[in-house]
mmCIF file of C-alpha atoms and ligand atoms in Angstrom:
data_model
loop_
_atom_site.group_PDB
_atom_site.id
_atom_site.type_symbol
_atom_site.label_atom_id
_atom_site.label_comp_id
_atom_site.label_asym_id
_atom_site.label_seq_id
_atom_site.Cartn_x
_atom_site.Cartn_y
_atom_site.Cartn_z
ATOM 1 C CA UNK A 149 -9.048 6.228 -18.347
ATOM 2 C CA UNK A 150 -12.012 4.443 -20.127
ATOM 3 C CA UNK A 151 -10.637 6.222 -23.610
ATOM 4 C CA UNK A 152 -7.118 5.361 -23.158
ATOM 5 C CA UNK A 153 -6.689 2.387 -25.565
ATOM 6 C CA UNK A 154 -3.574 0.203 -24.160
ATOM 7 C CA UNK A 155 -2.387 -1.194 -27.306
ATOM 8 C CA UNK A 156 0.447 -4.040 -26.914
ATOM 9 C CA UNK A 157 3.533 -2.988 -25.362
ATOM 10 C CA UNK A 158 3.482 0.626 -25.812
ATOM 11 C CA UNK A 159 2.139 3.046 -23.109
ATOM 12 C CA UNK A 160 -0.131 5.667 -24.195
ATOM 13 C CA UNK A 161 1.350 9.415 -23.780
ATOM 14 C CA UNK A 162 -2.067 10.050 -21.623
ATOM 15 C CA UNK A 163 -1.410 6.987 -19.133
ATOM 16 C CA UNK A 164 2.074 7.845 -19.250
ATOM 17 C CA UNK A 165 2.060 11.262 -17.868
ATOM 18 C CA UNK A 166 -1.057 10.058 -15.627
ATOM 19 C CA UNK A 167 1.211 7.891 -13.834
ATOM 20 C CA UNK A 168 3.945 10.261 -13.703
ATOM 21 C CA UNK A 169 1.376 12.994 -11.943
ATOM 22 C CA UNK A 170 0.301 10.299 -9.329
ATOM 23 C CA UNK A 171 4.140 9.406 -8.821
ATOM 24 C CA UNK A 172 5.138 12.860 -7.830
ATOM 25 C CA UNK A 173 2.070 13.587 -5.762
ATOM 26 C CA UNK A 174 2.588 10.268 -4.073
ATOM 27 C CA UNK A 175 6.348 10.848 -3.470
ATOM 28 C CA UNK A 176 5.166 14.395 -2.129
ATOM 29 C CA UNK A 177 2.464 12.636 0.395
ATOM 30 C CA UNK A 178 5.065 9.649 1.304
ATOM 31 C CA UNK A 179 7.598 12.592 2.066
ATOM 32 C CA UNK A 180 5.270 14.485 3.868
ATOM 33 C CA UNK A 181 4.029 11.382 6.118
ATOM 34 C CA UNK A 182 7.903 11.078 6.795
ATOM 35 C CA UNK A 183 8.411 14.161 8.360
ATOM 36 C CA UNK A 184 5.460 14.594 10.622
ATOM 37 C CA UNK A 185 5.987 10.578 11.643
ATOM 38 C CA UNK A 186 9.229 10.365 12.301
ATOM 39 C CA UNK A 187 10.134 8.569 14.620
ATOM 40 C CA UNK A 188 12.065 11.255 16.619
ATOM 41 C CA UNK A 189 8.878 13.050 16.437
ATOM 42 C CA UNK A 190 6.532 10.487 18.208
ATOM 43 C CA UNK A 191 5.928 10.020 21.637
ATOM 44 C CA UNK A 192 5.524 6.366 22.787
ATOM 45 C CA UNK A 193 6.011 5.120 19.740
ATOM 46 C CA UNK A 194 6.295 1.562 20.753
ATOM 47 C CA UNK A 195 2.385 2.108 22.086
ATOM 48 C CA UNK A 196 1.382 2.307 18.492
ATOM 49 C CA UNK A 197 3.184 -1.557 17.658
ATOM 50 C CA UNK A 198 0.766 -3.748 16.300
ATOM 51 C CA UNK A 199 0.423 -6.742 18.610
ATOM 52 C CA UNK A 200 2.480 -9.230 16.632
ATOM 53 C CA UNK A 201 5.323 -7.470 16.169
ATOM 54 C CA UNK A 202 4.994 -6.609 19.395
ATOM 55 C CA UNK A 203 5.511 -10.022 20.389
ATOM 56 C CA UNK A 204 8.383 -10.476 18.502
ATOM 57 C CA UNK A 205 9.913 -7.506 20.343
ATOM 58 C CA UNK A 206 9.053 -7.941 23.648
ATOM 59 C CA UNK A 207 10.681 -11.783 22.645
ATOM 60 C CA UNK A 208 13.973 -10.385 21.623
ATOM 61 C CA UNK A 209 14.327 -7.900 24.126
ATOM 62 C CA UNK A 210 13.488 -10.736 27.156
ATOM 63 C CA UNK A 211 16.219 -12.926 24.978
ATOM 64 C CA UNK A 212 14.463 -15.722 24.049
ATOM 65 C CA UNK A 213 15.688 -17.122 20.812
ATOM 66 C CA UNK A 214 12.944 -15.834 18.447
ATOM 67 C CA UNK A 215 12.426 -17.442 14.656
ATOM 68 C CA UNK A 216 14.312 -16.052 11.301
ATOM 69 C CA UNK A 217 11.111 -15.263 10.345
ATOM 70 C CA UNK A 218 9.916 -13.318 13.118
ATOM 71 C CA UNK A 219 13.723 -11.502 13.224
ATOM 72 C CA UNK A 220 13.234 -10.881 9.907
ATOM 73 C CA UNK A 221 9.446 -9.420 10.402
ATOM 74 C CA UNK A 222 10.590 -7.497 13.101
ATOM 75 C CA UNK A 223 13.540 -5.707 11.429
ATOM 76 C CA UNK A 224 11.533 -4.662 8.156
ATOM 77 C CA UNK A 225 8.522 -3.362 10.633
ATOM 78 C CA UNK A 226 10.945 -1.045 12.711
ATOM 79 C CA UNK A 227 12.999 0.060 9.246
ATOM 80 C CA UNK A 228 10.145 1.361 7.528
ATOM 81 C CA UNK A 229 8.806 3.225 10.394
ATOM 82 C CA UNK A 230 11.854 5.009 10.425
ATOM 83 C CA UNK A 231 13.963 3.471 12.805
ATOM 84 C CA UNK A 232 18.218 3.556 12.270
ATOM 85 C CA UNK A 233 19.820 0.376 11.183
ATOM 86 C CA UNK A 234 21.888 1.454 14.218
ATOM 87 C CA UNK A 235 18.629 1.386 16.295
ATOM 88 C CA UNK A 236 17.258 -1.724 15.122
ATOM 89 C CA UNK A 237 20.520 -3.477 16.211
ATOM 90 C CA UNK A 238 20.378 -2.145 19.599
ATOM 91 C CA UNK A 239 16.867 -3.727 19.668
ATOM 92 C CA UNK A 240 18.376 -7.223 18.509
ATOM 93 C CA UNK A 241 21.421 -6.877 21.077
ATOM 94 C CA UNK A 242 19.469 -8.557 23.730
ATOM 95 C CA UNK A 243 19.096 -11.741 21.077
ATOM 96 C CA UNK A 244 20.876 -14.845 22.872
ATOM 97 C CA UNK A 245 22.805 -15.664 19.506
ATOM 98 C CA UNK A 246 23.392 -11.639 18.977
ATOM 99 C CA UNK A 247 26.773 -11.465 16.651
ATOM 100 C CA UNK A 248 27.124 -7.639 15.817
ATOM 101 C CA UNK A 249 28.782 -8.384 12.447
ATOM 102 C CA UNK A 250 26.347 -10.874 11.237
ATOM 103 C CA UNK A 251 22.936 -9.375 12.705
ATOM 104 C CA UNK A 252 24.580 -5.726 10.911
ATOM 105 C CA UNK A 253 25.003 -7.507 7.898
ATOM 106 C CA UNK A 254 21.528 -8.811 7.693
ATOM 107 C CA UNK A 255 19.713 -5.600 8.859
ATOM 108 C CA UNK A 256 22.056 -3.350 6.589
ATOM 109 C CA UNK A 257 20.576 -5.794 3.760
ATOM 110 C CA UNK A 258 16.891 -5.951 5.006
ATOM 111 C CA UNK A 259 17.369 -1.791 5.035
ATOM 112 C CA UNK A 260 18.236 -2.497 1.089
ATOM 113 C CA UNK A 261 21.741 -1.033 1.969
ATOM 114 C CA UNK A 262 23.753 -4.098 0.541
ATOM 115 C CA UNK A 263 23.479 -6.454 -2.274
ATOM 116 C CA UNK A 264 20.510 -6.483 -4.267
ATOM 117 C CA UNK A 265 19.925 -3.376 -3.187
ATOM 118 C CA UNK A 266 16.406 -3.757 -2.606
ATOM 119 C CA UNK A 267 14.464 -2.252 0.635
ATOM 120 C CA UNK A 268 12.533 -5.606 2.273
ATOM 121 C CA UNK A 269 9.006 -5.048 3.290
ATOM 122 C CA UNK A 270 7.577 -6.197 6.606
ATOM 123 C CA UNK A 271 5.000 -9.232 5.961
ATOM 124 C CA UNK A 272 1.042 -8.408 5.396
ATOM 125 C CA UNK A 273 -1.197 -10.268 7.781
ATOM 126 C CA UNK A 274 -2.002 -12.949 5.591
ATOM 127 C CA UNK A 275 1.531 -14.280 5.413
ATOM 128 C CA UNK A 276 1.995 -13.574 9.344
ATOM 129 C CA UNK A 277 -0.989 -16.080 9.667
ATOM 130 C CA UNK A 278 0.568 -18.477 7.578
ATOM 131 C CA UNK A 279 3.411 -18.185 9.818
ATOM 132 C CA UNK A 280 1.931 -18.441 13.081
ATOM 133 C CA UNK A 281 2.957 -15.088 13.650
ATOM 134 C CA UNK A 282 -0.427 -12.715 14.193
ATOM 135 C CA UNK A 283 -1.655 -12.941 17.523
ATOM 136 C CA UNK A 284 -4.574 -11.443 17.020
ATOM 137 C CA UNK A 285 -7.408 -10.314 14.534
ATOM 138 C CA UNK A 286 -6.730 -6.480 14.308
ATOM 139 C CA UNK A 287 -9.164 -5.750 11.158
ATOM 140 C CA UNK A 288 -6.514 -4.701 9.158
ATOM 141 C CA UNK A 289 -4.380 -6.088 6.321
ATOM 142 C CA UNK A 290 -1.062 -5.335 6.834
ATOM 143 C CA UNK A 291 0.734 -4.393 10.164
ATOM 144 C CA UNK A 292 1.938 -1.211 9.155
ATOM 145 C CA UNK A 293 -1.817 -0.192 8.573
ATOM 146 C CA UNK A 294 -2.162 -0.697 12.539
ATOM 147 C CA UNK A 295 0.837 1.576 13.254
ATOM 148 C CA UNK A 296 -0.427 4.692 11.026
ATOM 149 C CA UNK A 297 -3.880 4.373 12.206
ATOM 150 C CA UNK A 298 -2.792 3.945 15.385
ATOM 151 C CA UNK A 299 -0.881 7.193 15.251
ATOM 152 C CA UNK A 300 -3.312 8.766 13.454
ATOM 153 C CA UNK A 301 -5.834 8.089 16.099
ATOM 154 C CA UNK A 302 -3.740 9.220 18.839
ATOM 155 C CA UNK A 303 -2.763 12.751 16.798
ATOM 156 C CA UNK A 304 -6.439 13.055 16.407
ATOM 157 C CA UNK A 305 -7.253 12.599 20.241
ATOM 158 C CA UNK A 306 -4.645 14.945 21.197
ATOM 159 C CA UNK A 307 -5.891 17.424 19.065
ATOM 160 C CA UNK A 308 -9.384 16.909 20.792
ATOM 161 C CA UNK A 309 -8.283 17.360 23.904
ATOM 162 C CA UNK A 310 -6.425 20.960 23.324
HETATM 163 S S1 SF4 B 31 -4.015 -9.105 12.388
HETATM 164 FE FE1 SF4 B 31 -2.197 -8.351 11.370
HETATM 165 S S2 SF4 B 31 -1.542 -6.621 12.642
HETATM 166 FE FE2 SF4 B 31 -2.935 -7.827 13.898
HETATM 167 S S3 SF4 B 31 -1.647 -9.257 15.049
HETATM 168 FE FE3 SF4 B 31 -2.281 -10.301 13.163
HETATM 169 S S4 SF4 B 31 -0.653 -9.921 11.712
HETATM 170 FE FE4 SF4 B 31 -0.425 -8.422 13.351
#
């Protein structure tokens, strides 16, 4: 890296197919992470929720009337950790104000299935404190570092115990 010279606009061949190679090998990793954590795959899943958003959940599903911000948070958690936009919804069903067109529309557009097109990403820590939304101080720095190392830790266990 130190004798790639980055000159203006124009990316070096070297740093060029550099970042290609780590592209592909992280696609490979991201796909492989998919399959062995999907969510079909993994008992008690719900066991390995951060706290937070495991506030917001346990909120929606006793039907209290939880804050855009926290439906929001909660939606982009559960879609990148593999849930359905299907089961998201029936997650949100217990909602007070639940309106299936209106919540589909939102989660089909959090999922990056409608207009912009773009896939939403559940809040870091930093911007759930600013939102009054961490409950507690997990050491990490995003939620969805709690949830892998959560069900990393409990693979690992598992394995001990066998
Ligand atoms: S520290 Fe992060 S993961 Fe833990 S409750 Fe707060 S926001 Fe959630």
């Amino acid at each position: 890296m130190e004798e790639i010279k980055v000159d203006g606009l124009q990316i070096p061949d070297p740093l060029y197919s550099l970042a290609e190679k780590l592209s592909s090998e992280w696609g490979t990793y991201l796909r492989k992470i998919k399959e062995n954590w999907a969510i079909a795959e993994v008992d008690n899943w719900e066991s390995a929720l951060p706290p937070c958003v495991k506030a917001i959940m346990d909120g929606v599903k006793a039907g209290k009337n939880v804050p855009h911000s926290a439906r929001f948070m909660l939606a982009s958690f559960l879609l990148s950790i593999g849930l359905s936009v299907e089961e998201v919804l029936e997650i949100f069903r217990a909602a007070p104000d639940f309106k299936e067109q209106i919540a589909r529309y939102q989660v089909e557009h959090i999922a990056g299935l409608r207009g912009s097109r773009k896939k939403y990403s559940p809040y870091k820590c930093d911007n759930m404190k600013t939102l009054a939304l961490c409950v507690a101080e997990c050491n990490v720095k995003h939620p969805l570092q709690y949830y892998w190392k959560s069900l990393r830790h409990r693979t690992a266990t598992k394995r001990d115990k066998v």
